Coordinates of C-alpha atoms and ligand atoms in Angstrom, one line a residue:
G1 CA -22.2 -98.9 98.3
H2 CA -19.6 -96.1 97.1
Y3 CA -16.9 -97.6 99.6
D4 CA -17.7 -101.0 98.4
R5 CA -16.9 -100.1 94.5
R6 CA -13.6 -98.2 95.6
I7 CA -12.6 -101.3 97.2
R8 CA -13.3 -103.4 94.2
K9 CA -11.5 -100.9 91.9
G10 CA -8.7 -100.9 94.3
A11 CA -8.6 -104.8 93.8
Y12 CA -9.3 -104.5 89.9
S13 CA -6.3 -102.3 89.8
E14 CA -4.3 -104.5 91.7
L15 CA -5.1 -107.6 89.6
S16 CA -4.1 -106.0 86.6
D17 CA -0.9 -104.3 88.0
M18 CA -0.3 -108.1 88.8
T19 CA -1.1 -109.5 85.4
S20 CA 1.1 -107.1 83.9
G21 CA 3.7 -107.9 86.4
F22 CA 3.1 -111.7 85.4
N23 CA 3.7 -110.5 81.7
D24 CA 6.8 -108.8 82.5
I25 CA 8.3 -112.1 84.2
L26 CA 7.5 -113.9 81.3
D27 CA 8.9 -111.7 79.1
K28 CA 11.7 -111.7 81.2
M29 CA 11.7 -115.6 81.4
N30 CA 11.4 -115.9 77.5
N31 CA 14.6 -113.4 77.1
L32 CA 16.5 -115.4 79.4
D33 CA 16.0 -118.6 77.4
E34 CA 17.0 -116.7 74.4
S35 CA 19.8 -115.5 75.9
R36 CA 20.9 -118.8 77.6
Q37 CA 20.6 -120.5 74.3
E38 CA 22.7 -117.7 72.8
F39 CA 25.1 -118.0 75.2
V40 CA 25.8 -121.9 74.8
S41 CA 25.9 -121.2 71.1
N42 CA 28.4 -118.8 71.7
V43 CA 30.2 -120.7 74.0
S44 CA 30.4 -123.6 71.7
H45 CA 31.6 -121.3 68.6
E46 CA 34.5 -120.1 70.7
L47 CA 35.6 -123.2 72.2
K48 CA 35.6 -124.7 68.8
T49 CA 37.5 -121.9 66.7
P50 CA 41.0 -122.6 68.4
I51 CA 40.3 -126.6 68.2
T52 CA 39.7 -126.2 64.5
S53 CA 42.6 -124.2 63.7
M54 CA 44.6 -126.6 65.9
K55 CA 43.4 -129.4 64.0
V56 CA 44.0 -127.6 60.6
L57 CA 47.5 -127.1 61.8
A58 CA 48.2 -130.7 63.2
D59 CA 46.9 -132.2 60.0
S60 CA 48.9 -130.5 57.5
L61 CA 51.8 -131.5 59.4
N62 CA 50.7 -134.8 59.6
T63 CA 49.9 -135.3 55.8
Q64 CA 52.8 -133.3 54.3
E65 CA 55.9 -135.6 53.6
D66 CA 59.3 -134.1 54.3
V67 CA 58.3 -130.9 56.5
P68 CA 61.0 -128.4 56.7
V69 CA 61.9 -128.2 60.2
E70 CA 61.2 -124.1 60.0
L71 CA 57.6 -124.5 58.8
Y72 CA 57.2 -127.5 61.7
R73 CA 58.3 -124.6 64.3
E74 CA 55.9 -122.2 62.7
F75 CA 53.1 -124.5 63.0
M76 CA 53.8 -125.7 66.4
A77 CA 54.1 -122.1 67.9
D78 CA 50.6 -121.5 66.5
I79 CA 49.2 -124.5 67.9
V80 CA 50.6 -123.2 71.2
E81 CA 49.0 -120.0 70.7
E82 CA 45.5 -121.4 69.7
I83 CA 46.0 -123.9 73.4
D84 CA 46.6 -120.4 75.1
R85 CA 43.6 -118.8 73.6
E86 CA 41.6 -122.2 74.6
S87 CA 42.9 -122.0 78.2
K88 CA 42.3 -118.1 78.4
I89 CA 38.6 -119.0 77.4
I90 CA 38.1 -121.5 79.7
D91 CA 39.5 -119.6 82.6
D92 CA 37.4 -116.7 81.6
L93 CA 34.2 -118.8 81.8
L94 CA 35.0 -120.3 84.8
S95 CA 35.4 -116.9 86.6
L96 CA 31.8 -116.1 84.7
V97 CA 30.2 -118.9 86.3
K98 CA 31.6 -118.3 89.3
M99 CA 30.5 -115.1 89.5
D100 CA 26.9 -115.9 88.4
K101 CA 24.7 -113.6 90.4
S102 CA 22.4 -117.1 91.1
S103 CA 25.2 -118.7 92.5
M104 CA 25.4 -116.1 95.3
T105 CA 28.5 -117.2 97.1
L106 CA 30.4 -113.9 98.5
N107 CA 33.1 -114.2 100.9
I108 CA 32.7 -111.5 102.3
S109 CA 35.3 -110.1 104.7
S110 CA 36.4 -106.2 106.0
V111 CA 39.1 -105.2 103.3
N112 CA 41.7 -102.2 103.1
I113 CA 40.6 -101.0 99.7
N114 CA 43.9 -98.6 99.4
E115 CA 45.8 -101.5 99.9
L116 CA 44.6 -103.9 97.8
L117 CA 44.5 -101.4 94.9
E118 CA 48.3 -100.6 95.1
L119 CA 48.6 -104.6 95.3
I120 CA 46.7 -105.1 91.9
L121 CA 48.2 -102.2 90.5
K122 CA 51.6 -103.7 91.2
R123 CA 50.6 -106.7 89.9
L124 CA 50.0 -105.2 86.6
K125 CA 53.0 -103.0 86.4
P126 CA 54.7 -105.3 84.0
I127 CA 52.1 -105.5 81.4
A128 CA 51.9 -101.8 81.8
Q129 CA 55.7 -101.4 81.1
K130 CA 55.8 -103.5 78.0
K131 CA 53.6 -100.5 76.5
N132 CA 55.3 -98.0 77.9
I133 CA 52.4 -97.1 79.8
E134 CA 51.7 -94.8 82.5
L135 CA 50.0 -96.6 85.5
L136 CA 49.1 -94.1 88.1
F137 CA 47.0 -94.7 91.2
E138 CA 45.4 -91.9 93.4
S139 CA 43.6 -92.1 96.5
F140 CA 41.5 -89.5 97.7
R141 CA 40.6 -91.2 101.4
P142 CA 41.5 -94.1 103.3
V143 CA 38.9 -96.7 102.3
V144 CA 37.6 -99.9 104.2
A145 CA 34.9 -101.7 103.0
E146 CA 33.3 -105.1 103.4
I147 CA 33.9 -106.8 100.0
D148 CA 34.7 -110.2 98.5
E149 CA 38.3 -109.6 97.9
V150 CA 39.2 -112.3 95.6
K151 CA 35.8 -111.3 93.2
F152 CA 36.7 -107.4 93.5
T153 CA 40.3 -108.2 92.7
I154 CA 39.3 -110.1 89.3
A155 CA 36.5 -107.2 88.7
I156 CA 39.4 -104.4 89.0
S157 CA 42.3 -106.2 87.3
N158 CA 40.2 -106.9 84.4
L159 CA 39.3 -103.1 84.0
V160 CA 42.8 -102.3 84.2
E161 CA 44.1 -105.0 81.8
N162 CA 41.7 -103.7 79.1
A163 CA 43.0 -99.6 80.0
I164 CA 46.1 -100.9 79.2
K165 CA 45.2 -103.5 76.4
Y166 CA 43.0 -101.1 74.5
N167 CA 45.8 -98.3 75.0
R168 CA 48.6 -96.8 72.5
D169 CA 52.3 -97.4 73.5
N170 CA 53.0 -94.3 75.5
G171 CA 49.7 -94.0 77.0
W172 CA 48.2 -94.0 80.6
V173 CA 45.9 -95.2 83.0
H174 CA 44.8 -93.5 85.8
V175 CA 43.2 -95.4 88.8
S176 CA 41.3 -93.4 91.9
L177 CA 39.6 -94.1 94.8
N178 CA 37.1 -92.0 96.3
A179 CA 34.1 -92.4 99.2
D180 CA 31.3 -91.2 100.7
H181 CA 29.2 -91.9 103.7
R182 CA 27.7 -95.1 101.9
Y183 CA 29.8 -96.0 98.7
F184 CA 33.5 -96.4 97.6
Y185 CA 34.3 -95.4 94.3
V186 CA 36.7 -96.9 92.0
R187 CA 37.6 -95.2 88.5
V188 CA 39.8 -96.5 86.0
E189 CA 40.3 -94.2 83.2
D190 CA 42.5 -94.5 80.3
N191 CA 43.4 -92.3 77.0
G192 CA 43.5 -95.1 74.8
I193 CA 41.3 -96.0 71.7
G194 CA 37.9 -95.4 73.1
I195 CA 34.5 -96.9 72.4
P196 CA 32.3 -96.1 69.9
Q197 CA 29.2 -94.7 70.8
E198 CA 27.0 -97.3 69.7
S199 CA 29.1 -100.2 71.3
Q200 CA 29.0 -98.9 74.7
K201 CA 25.6 -100.5 75.5
M202 CA 27.1 -103.9 74.3
V203 CA 30.0 -104.1 76.0
F204 CA 29.1 -105.6 78.9
E205 CA 27.3 -108.6 77.2
R206 CA 29.0 -111.7 77.0
F207 CA 31.7 -112.4 74.1
Y208 CA 30.9 -108.8 72.8
R209 CA 33.8 -106.9 71.3
V210 CA 34.1 -103.8 69.3
D211 CA 37.0 -105.1 67.2
K212 CA 37.3 -109.1 67.1
A213 CA 40.4 -109.5 65.0
R214 CA 41.9 -106.6 67.8
S215 CA 40.5 -108.6 70.8
R216 CA 41.7 -111.9 69.8
Q217 CA 45.2 -110.5 68.8
T218 CA 45.2 -109.0 72.4
G219 CA 44.3 -112.2 73.5
G220 CA 40.7 -111.3 74.6
T221 CA 37.7 -113.3 75.1
G222 CA 34.8 -111.2 75.2
L223 CA 34.1 -112.1 78.7
G224 CA 35.8 -109.7 80.8
L225 CA 33.5 -106.7 81.1
S226 CA 30.7 -109.2 81.9
I227 CA 32.6 -110.8 84.5
V228 CA 33.4 -107.4 86.0
R229 CA 29.8 -106.6 85.7
N230 CA 28.8 -109.8 87.4
A231 CA 31.4 -109.2 90.6
V232 CA 29.8 -105.6 90.6
L233 CA 26.5 -106.9 91.2
M234 CA 26.7 -109.5 93.7
H235 CA 28.2 -106.5 95.8
H236 CA 24.9 -104.5 95.0
G237 CA 27.4 -102.0 93.4
A238 CA 27.1 -100.5 90.1
I239 CA 29.0 -99.7 86.9
R240 CA 29.0 -96.6 84.6
L241 CA 30.9 -95.9 81.3
H242 CA 32.0 -93.1 79.7
S243 CA 34.1 -93.0 76.7
E244 CA 34.9 -91.2 73.2
E245 CA 36.5 -92.6 70.6
D246 CA 40.5 -91.7 70.1
V247 CA 40.2 -89.7 73.2
G248 CA 39.8 -92.6 76.3
T249 CA 37.3 -94.5 78.6
T250 CA 36.6 -94.2 81.9
F251 CA 34.9 -97.0 84.1
T252 CA 33.6 -96.2 87.7
V253 CA 32.5 -98.9 90.0
R254 CA 30.5 -98.1 92.8
I255 CA 30.1 -100.3 95.8
P256 CA 28.5 -100.3 99.4
L257 CA 31.0 -99.9 102.3
N258 CA 29.0 -102.3 104.0
Y259 CA 27.8 -105.6 102.7
V260 CA 23.6 -106.1 103.7
P261 CA 23.1 -109.5 102.6
E262 CA 19.3 -109.7 100.4
Ligands
ADP1 P1 37.9 -108.6 75.8 O1 38.3 -110.1 76.4 O2 37.8 -108.5 74.1 O3 38.7 -107.7 76.4 P2 35.9 -107.2 77.3 O4 34.4 -107.8 77.7 O5 36.6 -107.1 78.8 O6 36.2 -108.3 76.4 O7 35.4 -105.9 76.5 C1 34.5 -106.2 75.4 C2 35.1 -105.1 74.6 O8 35.0 -103.7 74.8 C3 36.4 -105.2 73.8 O9 36.6 -106.5 73.2 C4 37.0 -104.1 73.3 O10 36.6 -103.7 72.3 C5 35.9 -102.8 74.4 N1 37.0 -102.2 75.6 C6 37.1 -102.9 77.0 N2 37.6 -101.8 77.6 C7 38.1 -101.0 77.1 C8 38.7 -99.7 77.0 N3 39.2 -99.6 78.4 N4 38.9 -98.7 75.8 C9 38.5 -99.3 75.0 N5 37.7 -100.4 74.6 C10 37.6 -101.5 75.6

């Protein structure tokens, strides 16, 4: 009867919801596969570049007769630079793998966020001083939260390092801490070069850099912000970005005060 049809109709629309749900999942899996392939090809490219340069440098020293000592030194310095770069990429990759959402190994404890942020900024002060950048911390309230201290530290350090790196001499970086009854908020604000509108969606992607040459020059790998995002998501948090070219950039991280495992 009427009732029966309603049930059948309900069941049908449930079924069609389910199929479209499956399709979504299939789409996601296809994308995942693609992004994994892309990731592997990016990793290989990034890792090979320094190796190729080192080989060229070493080969040319090896095949030349009577290499002047200055040239020898210059090439060796270049090789050391490439080695440093290679180790930075490997370190970042290891952090990224550690913070992959699928390897859910958070080491949660109750942490005084004010103290931790003070410590993080103290460690980064020397880098800021090199560019005469003012590094300020402002706290609107004392915060204690359940976080993974190591992963949170890596995330915030990455944001502050970027704020220094993509800034001019004599610029400033302001870090602030606030909270409501559910979340705490860390804001990292700089008056640096900013991120062009069209790049803002992409900066969290692995290996994405707005300006490859500049990022390379400053020792960037393009992995920093994907590490930050993974760390924040592991805490069931969120990250937001506001930026204007030649004006500055603000990243806001929101993390629950209490960690609830899923
Ligand atoms: P990188 O190792 O290149 O710094 P990230 O993943 O940390 O990689 O950042 C991706 C890109 O986003 C950077 O190459 C840079 O172009 C841009 N970016 C990140 N943070 C800032 C910032 N505070 N100001 C301007 N540009 C930034």
